[in-house]
Short mmCIF file of C-alpha atoms and ligand atoms in Angstrom, two decimals:
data_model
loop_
_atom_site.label_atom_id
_atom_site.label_comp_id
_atom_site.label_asym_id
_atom_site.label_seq_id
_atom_site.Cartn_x
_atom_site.Cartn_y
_atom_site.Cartn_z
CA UNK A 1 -18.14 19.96 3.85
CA UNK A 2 -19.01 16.46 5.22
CA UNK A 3 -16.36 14.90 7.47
CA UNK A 4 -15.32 11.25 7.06
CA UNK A 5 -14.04 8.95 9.92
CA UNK A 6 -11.77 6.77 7.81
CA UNK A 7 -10.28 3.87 9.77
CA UNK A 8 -7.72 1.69 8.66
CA UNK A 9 -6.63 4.33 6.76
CA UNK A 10 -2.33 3.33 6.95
CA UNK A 11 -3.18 -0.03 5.16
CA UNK A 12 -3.63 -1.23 1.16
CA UNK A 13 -7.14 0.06 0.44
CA UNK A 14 -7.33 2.60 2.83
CA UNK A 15 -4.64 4.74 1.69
CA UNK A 16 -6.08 4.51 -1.93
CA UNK A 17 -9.40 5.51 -0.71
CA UNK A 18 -7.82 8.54 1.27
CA UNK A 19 -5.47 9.23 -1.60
CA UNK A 20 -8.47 9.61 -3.91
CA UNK A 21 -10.64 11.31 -1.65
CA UNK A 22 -7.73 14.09 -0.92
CA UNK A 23 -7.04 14.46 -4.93
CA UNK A 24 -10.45 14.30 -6.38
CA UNK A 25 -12.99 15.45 -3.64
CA UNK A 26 -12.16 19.12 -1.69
CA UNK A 27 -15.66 19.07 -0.05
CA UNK A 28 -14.59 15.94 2.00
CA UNK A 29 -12.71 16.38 5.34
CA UNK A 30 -10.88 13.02 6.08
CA UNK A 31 -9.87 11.65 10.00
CA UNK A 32 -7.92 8.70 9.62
CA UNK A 33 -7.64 6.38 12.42
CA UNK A 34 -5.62 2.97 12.16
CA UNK A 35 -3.96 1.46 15.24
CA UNK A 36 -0.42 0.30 13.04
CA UNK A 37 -0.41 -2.71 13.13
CA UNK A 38 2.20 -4.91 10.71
CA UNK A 39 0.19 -4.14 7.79
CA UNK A 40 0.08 -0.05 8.37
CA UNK A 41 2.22 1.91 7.02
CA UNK A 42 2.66 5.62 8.63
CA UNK A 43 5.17 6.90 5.55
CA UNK A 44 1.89 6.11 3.16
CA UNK A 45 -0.18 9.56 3.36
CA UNK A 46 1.88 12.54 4.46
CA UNK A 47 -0.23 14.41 6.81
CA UNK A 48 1.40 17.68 5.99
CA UNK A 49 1.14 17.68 2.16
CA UNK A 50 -2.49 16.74 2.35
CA UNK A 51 -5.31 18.66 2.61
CA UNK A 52 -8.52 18.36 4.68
CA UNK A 53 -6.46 15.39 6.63
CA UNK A 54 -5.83 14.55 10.00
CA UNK A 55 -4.30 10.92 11.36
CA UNK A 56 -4.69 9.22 14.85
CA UNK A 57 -3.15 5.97 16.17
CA UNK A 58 -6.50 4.92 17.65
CA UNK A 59 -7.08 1.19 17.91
CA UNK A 60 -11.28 0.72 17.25
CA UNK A 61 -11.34 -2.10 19.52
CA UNK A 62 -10.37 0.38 22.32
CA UNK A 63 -13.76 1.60 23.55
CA UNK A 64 -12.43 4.08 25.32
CA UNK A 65 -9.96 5.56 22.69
CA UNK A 66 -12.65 5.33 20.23
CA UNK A 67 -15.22 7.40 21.72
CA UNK A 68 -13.05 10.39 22.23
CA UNK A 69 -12.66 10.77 18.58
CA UNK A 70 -16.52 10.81 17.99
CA UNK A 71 -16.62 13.22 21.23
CA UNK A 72 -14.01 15.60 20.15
CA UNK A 73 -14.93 15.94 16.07
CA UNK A 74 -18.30 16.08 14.26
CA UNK A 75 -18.10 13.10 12.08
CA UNK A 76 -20.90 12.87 9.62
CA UNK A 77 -20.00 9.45 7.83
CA UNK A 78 -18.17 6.39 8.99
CA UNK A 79 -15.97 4.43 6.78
CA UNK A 80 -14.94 1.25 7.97
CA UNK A 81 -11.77 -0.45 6.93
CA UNK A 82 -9.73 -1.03 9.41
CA UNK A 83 -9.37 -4.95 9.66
CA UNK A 84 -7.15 -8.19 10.11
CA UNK A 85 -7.36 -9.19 6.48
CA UNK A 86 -4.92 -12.17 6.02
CA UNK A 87 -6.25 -15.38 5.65
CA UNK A 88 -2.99 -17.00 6.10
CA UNK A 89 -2.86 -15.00 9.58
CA UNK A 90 -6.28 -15.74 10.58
CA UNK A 91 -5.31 -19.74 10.11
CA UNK A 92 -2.28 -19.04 12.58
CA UNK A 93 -3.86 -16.70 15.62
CA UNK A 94 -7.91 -16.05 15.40
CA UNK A 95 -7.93 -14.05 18.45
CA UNK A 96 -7.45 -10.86 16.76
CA UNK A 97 -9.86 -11.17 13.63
CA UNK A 98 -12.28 -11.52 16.16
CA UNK A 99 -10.69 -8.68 18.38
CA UNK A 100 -10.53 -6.07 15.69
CA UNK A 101 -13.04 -7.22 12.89
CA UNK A 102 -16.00 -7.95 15.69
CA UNK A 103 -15.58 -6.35 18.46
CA UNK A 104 -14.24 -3.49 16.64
CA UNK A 105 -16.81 -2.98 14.64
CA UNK A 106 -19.42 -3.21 17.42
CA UNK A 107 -17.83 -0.36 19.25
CA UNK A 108 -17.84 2.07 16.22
CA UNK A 109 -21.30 1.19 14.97
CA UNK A 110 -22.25 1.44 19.04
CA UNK A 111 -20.46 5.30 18.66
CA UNK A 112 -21.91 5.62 15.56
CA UNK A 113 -25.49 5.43 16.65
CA UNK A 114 -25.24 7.06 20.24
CA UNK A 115 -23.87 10.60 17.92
CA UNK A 116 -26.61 10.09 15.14
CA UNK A 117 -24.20 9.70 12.44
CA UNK A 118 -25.42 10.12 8.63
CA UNK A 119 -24.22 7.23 7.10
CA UNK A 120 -21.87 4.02 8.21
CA UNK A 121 -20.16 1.92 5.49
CA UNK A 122 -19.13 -1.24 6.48
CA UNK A 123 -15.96 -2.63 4.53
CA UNK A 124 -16.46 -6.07 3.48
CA UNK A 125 -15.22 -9.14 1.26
CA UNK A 126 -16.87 -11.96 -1.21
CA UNK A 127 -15.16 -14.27 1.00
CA UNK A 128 -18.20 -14.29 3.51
CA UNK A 129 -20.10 -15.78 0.71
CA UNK A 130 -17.85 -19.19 1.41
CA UNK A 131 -16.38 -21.04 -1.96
CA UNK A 132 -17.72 -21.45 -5.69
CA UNK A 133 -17.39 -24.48 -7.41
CA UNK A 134 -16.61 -24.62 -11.65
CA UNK A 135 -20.06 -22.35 -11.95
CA UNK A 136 -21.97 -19.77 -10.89
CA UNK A 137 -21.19 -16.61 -9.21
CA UNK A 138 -21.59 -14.83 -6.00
CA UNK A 139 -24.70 -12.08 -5.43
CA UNK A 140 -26.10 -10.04 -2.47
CA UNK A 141 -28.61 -12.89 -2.26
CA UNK A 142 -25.96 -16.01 -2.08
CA UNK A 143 -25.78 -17.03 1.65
CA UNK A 144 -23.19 -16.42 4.12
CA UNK A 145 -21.19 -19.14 4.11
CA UNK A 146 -17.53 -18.07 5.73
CA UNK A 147 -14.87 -20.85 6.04
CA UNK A 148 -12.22 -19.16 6.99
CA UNK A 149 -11.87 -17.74 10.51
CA UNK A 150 -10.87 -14.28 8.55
CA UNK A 151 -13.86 -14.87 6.33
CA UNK A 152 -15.93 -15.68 9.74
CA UNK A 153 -15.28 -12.84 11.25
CA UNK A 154 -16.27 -10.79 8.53
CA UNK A 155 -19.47 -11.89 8.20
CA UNK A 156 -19.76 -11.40 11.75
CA UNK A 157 -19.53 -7.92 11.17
CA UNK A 158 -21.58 -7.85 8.28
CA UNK A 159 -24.31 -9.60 10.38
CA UNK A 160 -24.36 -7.02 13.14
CA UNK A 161 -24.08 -3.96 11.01
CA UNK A 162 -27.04 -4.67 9.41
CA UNK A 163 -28.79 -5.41 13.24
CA UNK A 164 -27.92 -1.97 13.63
CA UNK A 165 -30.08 -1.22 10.56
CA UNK A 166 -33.40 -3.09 12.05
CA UNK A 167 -33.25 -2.95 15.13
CA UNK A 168 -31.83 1.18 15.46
CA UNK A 169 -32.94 2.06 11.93
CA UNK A 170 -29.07 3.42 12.02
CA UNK A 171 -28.03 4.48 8.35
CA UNK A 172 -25.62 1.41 7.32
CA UNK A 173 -24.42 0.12 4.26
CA UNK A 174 -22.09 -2.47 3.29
CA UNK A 175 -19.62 -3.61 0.07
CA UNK A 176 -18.52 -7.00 -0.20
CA UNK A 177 -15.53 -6.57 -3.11
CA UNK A 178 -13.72 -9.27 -4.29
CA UNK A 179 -9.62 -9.85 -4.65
CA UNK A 180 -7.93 -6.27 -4.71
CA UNK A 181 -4.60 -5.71 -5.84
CA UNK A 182 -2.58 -2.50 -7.02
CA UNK A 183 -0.03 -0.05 -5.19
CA UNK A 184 0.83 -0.10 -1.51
CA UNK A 185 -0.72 -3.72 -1.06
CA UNK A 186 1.22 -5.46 1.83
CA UNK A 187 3.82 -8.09 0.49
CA UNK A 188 2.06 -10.92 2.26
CA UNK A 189 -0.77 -11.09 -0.49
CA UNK A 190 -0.11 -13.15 -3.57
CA UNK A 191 0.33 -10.37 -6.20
CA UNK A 192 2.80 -8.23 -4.62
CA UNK A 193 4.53 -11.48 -3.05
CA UNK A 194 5.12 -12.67 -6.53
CA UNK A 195 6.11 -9.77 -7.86
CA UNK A 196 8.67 -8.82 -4.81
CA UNK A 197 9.70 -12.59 -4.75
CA UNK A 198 10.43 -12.08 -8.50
CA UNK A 199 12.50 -9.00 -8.00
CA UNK A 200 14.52 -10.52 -5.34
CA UNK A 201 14.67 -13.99 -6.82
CA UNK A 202 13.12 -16.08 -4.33
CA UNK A 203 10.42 -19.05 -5.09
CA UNK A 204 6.86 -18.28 -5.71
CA UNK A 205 4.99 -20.37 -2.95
CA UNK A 206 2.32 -22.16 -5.03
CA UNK A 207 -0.55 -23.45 -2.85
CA UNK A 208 -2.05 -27.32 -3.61
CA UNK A 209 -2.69 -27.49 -7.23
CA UNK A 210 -2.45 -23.85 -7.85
CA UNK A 211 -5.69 -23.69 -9.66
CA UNK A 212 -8.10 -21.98 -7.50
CA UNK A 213 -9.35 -19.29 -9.26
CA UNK A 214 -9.83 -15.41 -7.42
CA UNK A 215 -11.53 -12.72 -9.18
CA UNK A 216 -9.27 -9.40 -9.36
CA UNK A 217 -10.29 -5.78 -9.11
CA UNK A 218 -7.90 -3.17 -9.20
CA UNK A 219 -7.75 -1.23 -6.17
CA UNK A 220 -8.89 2.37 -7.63
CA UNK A 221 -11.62 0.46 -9.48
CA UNK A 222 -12.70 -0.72 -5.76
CA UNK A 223 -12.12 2.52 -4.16
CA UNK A 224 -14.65 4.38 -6.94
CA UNK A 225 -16.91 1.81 -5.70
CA UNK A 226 -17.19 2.49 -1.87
CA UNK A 227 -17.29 6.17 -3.41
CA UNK A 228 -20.43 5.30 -5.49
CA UNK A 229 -22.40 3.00 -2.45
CA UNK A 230 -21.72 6.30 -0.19
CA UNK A 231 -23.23 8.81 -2.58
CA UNK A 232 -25.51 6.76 -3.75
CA UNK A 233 -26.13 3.52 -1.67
CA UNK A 234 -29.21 2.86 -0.50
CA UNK A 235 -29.62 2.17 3.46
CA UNK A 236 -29.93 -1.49 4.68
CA UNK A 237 -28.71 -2.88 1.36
CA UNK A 238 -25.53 -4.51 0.09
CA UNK A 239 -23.35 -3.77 -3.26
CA UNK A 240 -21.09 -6.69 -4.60
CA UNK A 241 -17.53 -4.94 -6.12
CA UNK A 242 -15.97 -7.02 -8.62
CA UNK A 243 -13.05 -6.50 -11.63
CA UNK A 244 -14.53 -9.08 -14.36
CA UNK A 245 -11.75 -10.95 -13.58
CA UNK A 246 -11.18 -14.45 -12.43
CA UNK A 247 -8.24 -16.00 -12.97
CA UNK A 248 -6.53 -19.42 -11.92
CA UNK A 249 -3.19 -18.65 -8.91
CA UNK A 250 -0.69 -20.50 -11.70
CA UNK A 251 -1.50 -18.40 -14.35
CA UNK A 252 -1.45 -14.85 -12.89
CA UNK A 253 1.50 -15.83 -11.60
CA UNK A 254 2.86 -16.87 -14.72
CA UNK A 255 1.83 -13.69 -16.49
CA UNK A 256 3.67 -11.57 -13.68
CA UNK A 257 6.43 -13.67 -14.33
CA UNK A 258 5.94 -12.97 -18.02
CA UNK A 259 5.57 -9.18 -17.62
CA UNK A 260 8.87 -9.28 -15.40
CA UNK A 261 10.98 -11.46 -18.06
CA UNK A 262 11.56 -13.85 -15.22
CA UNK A 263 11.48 -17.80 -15.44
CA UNK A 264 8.46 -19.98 -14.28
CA UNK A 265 10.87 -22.10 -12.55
CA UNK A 266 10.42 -19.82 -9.60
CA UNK A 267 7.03 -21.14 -8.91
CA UNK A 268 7.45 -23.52 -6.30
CA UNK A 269 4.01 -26.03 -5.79
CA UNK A 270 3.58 -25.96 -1.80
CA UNK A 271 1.30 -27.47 1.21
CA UNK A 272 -2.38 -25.97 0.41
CA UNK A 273 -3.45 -24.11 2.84
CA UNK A 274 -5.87 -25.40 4.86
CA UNK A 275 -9.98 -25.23 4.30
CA UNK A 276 -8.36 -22.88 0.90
CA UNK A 277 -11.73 -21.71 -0.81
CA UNK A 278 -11.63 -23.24 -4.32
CA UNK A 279 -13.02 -20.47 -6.22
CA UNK A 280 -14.47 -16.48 -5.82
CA UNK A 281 -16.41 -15.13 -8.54
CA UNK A 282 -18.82 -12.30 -8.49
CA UNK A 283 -21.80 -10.38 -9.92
CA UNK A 284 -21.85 -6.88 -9.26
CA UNK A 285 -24.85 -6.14 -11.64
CA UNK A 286 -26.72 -4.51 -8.87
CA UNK A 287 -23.99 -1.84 -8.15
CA UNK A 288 -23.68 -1.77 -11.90
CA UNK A 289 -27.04 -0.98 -12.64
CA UNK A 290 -28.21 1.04 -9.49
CA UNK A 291 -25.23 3.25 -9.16
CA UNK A 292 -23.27 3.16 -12.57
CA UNK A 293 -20.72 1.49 -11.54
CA UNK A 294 -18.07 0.04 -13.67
CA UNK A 295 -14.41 -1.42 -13.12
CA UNK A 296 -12.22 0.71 -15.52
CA UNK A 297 -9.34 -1.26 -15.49
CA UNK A 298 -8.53 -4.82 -16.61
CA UNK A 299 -6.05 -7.34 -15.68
CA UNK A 300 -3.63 -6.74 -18.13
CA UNK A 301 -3.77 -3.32 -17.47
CA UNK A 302 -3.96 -3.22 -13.47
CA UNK A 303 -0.96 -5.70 -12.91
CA UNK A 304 1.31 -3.42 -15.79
CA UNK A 305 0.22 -0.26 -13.89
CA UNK A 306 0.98 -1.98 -10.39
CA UNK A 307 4.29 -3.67 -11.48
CA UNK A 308 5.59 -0.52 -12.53
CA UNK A 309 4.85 0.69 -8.79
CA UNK A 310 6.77 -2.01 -7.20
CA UNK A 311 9.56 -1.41 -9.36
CA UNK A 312 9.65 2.10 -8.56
CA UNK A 313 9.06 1.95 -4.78
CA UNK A 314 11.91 -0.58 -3.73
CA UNK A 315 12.50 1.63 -0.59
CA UNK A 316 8.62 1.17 0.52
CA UNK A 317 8.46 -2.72 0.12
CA UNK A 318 12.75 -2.91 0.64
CA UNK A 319 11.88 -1.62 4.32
CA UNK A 320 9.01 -4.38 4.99
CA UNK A 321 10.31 -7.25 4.04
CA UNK A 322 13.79 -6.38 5.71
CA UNK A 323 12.31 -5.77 8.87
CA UNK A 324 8.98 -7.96 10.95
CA UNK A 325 8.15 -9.75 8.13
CA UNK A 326 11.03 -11.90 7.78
CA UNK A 327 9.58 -13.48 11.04
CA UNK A 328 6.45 -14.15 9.61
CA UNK A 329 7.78 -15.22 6.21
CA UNK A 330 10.05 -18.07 8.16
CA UNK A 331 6.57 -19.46 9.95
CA UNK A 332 4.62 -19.08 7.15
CA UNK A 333 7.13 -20.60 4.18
CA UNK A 334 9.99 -22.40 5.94
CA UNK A 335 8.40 -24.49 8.47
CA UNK A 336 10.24 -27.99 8.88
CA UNK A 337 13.04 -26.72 6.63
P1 NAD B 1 -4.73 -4.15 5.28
O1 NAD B 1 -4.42 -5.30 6.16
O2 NAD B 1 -3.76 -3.73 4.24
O3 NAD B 1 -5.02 -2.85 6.18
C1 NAD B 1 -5.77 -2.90 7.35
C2 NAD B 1 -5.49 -1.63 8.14
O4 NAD B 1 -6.30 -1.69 9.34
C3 NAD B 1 -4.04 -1.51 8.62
O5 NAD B 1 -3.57 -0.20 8.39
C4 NAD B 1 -4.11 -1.80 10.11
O6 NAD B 1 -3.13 -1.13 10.87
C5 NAD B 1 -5.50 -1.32 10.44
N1 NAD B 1 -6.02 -1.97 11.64
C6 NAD B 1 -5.97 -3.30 11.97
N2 NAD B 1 -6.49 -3.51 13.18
C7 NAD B 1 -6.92 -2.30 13.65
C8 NAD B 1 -7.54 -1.87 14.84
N3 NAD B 1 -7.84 -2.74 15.81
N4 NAD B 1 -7.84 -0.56 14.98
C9 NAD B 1 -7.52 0.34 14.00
N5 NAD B 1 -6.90 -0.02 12.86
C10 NAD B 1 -6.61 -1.32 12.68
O7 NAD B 1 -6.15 -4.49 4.64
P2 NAD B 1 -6.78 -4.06 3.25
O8 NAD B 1 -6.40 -5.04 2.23
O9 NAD B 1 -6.48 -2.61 3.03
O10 NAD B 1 -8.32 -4.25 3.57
C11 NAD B 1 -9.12 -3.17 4.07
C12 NAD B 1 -10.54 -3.66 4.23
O11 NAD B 1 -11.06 -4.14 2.99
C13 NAD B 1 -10.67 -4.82 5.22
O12 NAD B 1 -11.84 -4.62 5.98
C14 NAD B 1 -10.82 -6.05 4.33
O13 NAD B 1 -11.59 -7.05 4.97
C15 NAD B 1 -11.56 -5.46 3.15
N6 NAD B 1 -11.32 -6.14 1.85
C16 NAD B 1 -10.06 -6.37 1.41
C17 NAD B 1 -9.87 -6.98 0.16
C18 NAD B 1 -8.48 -7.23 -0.37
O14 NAD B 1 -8.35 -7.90 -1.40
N7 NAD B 1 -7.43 -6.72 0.21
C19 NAD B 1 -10.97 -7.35 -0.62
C20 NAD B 1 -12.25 -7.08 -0.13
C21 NAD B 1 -12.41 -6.47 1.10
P1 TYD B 2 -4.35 -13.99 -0.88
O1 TYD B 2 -3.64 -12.91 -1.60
O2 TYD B 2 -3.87 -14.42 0.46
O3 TYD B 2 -5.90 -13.58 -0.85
P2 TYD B 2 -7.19 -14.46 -0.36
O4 TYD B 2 -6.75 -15.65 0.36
O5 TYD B 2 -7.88 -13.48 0.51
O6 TYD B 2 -7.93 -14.77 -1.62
O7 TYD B 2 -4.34 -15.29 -1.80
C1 TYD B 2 -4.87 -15.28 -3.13
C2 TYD B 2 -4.78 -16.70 -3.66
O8 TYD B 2 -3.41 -17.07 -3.80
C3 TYD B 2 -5.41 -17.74 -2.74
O9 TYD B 2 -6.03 -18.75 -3.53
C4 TYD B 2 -4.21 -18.33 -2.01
C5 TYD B 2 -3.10 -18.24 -3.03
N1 TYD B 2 -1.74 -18.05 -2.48
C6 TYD B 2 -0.70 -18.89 -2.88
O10 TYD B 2 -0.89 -19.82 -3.70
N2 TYD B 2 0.53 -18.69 -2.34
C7 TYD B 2 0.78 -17.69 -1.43
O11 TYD B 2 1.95 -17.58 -0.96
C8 TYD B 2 -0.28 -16.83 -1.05
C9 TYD B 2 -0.06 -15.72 -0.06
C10 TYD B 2 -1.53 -17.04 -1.60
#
């Protein structure tokens, strides 16, 4: 039985991936670490209904904290997720992306290699690649570009996790998936924002011209993925994740909107944000070919599947945006009202 240190694990993609892990995969022991932040949520995995599981409130870019975990447990593979992932946030206060996402990272990869682990995955995101114009598509060869200070930071990461591979030789790997969505995202991203917004009847903030296009993978698609790169994954390389998806903001909003018999006079055409990457698109033929990967879900599919999830967990998304996030929502949304 190989033990996984799972961090992030209270947040979106991290509680899929240990979800997954506990349902399809006995063999793997999983230690979740995640320091709570806003986007955690502790009600998300219950640690006594599942098996080979154990949770921490460890914060990675605690040194100290950190290194009692790999001191007190025999970790054999490292699974980084824990992050700042909001662009929108990274645009207000840097600090922290650069806190968690860098310095972070450096002290688990410095753990990582002082107890010899087998294999470190490093989390990442197509937005390090920078922004597409009308063609072409991002691959593992494109060059980092980031232009966001979330994005930066990311490929910050990126950049020293694979030091760690020539300079140590240490066993690291990393994904770079694009635009996730599905159950137990965090209301501040734009598919569960429009579909809570929906349900509540608010407006649909609509940034610039609403036409920059993101290219959507539904989150179990993304988590079978980071499953397939750790069995299979070659050391020192990089696998794109992608959905075969790209769509335009205005019209995924408009087909939520559709799905949810609700009126397109909710979308409300706001202030872009600022430096907003036009367009994401990606080739994952090398994870496709190499490892036999392949999204199983499209669009249509994916947003029914995660609608449905919204509409049945009002209590889990009822509690967030009742509590915090109102404060964040009123700086984000109704500035100079
Ligand atoms: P999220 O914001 O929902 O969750 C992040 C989790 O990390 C939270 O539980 C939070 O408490 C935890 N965390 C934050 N700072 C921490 C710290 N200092 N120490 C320990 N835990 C900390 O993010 P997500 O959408 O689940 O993204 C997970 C990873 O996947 C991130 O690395 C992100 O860059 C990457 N990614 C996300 C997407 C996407 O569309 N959401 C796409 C590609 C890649
Ligand atoms: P988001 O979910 O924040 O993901 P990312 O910025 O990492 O791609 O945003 C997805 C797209 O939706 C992006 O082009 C910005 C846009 N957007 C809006 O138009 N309005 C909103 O309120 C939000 C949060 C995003």
């Amino acid at each position: 039985m190989k033990t996984y240190l799972v961090t992030g694990g209270l947040g979106f993609i991290g509680t899929n991936f240990i979800k997954y892990v506990a349902s399809n995969r006995k063999d793997i022991k999983i230690i979740n670490i995640d320091s709570v932040t806003y986007a955690a949520n502790p009600d998300n995995i219950d640690e006594e209904k599942t098996i080979n599981y154990k949770f921490y409130k460890i914060d990675i870019a605690n040194n100290d904290e950190l290194s009692e975990i790999f001191k007190k447990n025999k970790i054999d593979y490292v699974v980084n997720f824990a992050a700042e992932s909001h662009v929108d946030r990274s645009i207000l206060n840097p600090s922290i992306f650069i806190k968690t996402n860098v310095e972070g990272t450096l002290n688990l990869l410095k753990l990582s290699l002082e107890y010899k682990i087998e294999k470190f995955l490093q989390i990442s995101t197509d937005e390090v690649y920078g922004s597409l114009g009308k063609e072409g598509l991002f691959t593992e060869k494109t060059p980092l570009s980031p232009r966001s200070p979330y994005s930066a930071s990311k490929a910050s990461a990126d950049m020293l996790a694979m030091s760690f591979f020539h300079t140590y030789g240490m066993p690291v790997l990393i994904t770079r998936c694009s635009n996730n969505y599905g159950q137990y995202q965090f209301p501040e991203k734009l598919i569960p924002l429009t579909i809570i917004n929906a349900l509540t009847g608010k407006d649909i903030p609509l940034y610039g011209d609403g036409k920059n296009i993101r290219d959507w993978v539904y989150v179990d698609d993304h988590v079978k993925g980071v499953l397939a790169v750790l069995e299979k994954g070659e050391f020192g390389e990089v696998y794109n994740i992608g959905g075969r998806s790209e769509m335009q903001n205005i019209d995924i909003i408009s087909l939520i909107l559709k799905k949810l018999n609700k009126p397109l006079s909710l979308i409300k055409y706001v202030k872009d944000r600022a430096g907003h990457d036009r367009r994401y698109a990606i080739d994952f033929s090398k994870i496709n070919k190499e490892l036999e990967f392949n999204p199983q879900l499209n669009l249509d599919k994916g947003l029914d599947l995660t609608i449905n999830w919204y509409l049945e967990n009002r209590k889990w998304w009822g509690k967030i945006i009742s509590g915090d996030y109102r404060n964040y929502y009123k700086i984000m949304y109704e500035r100079g009202k």
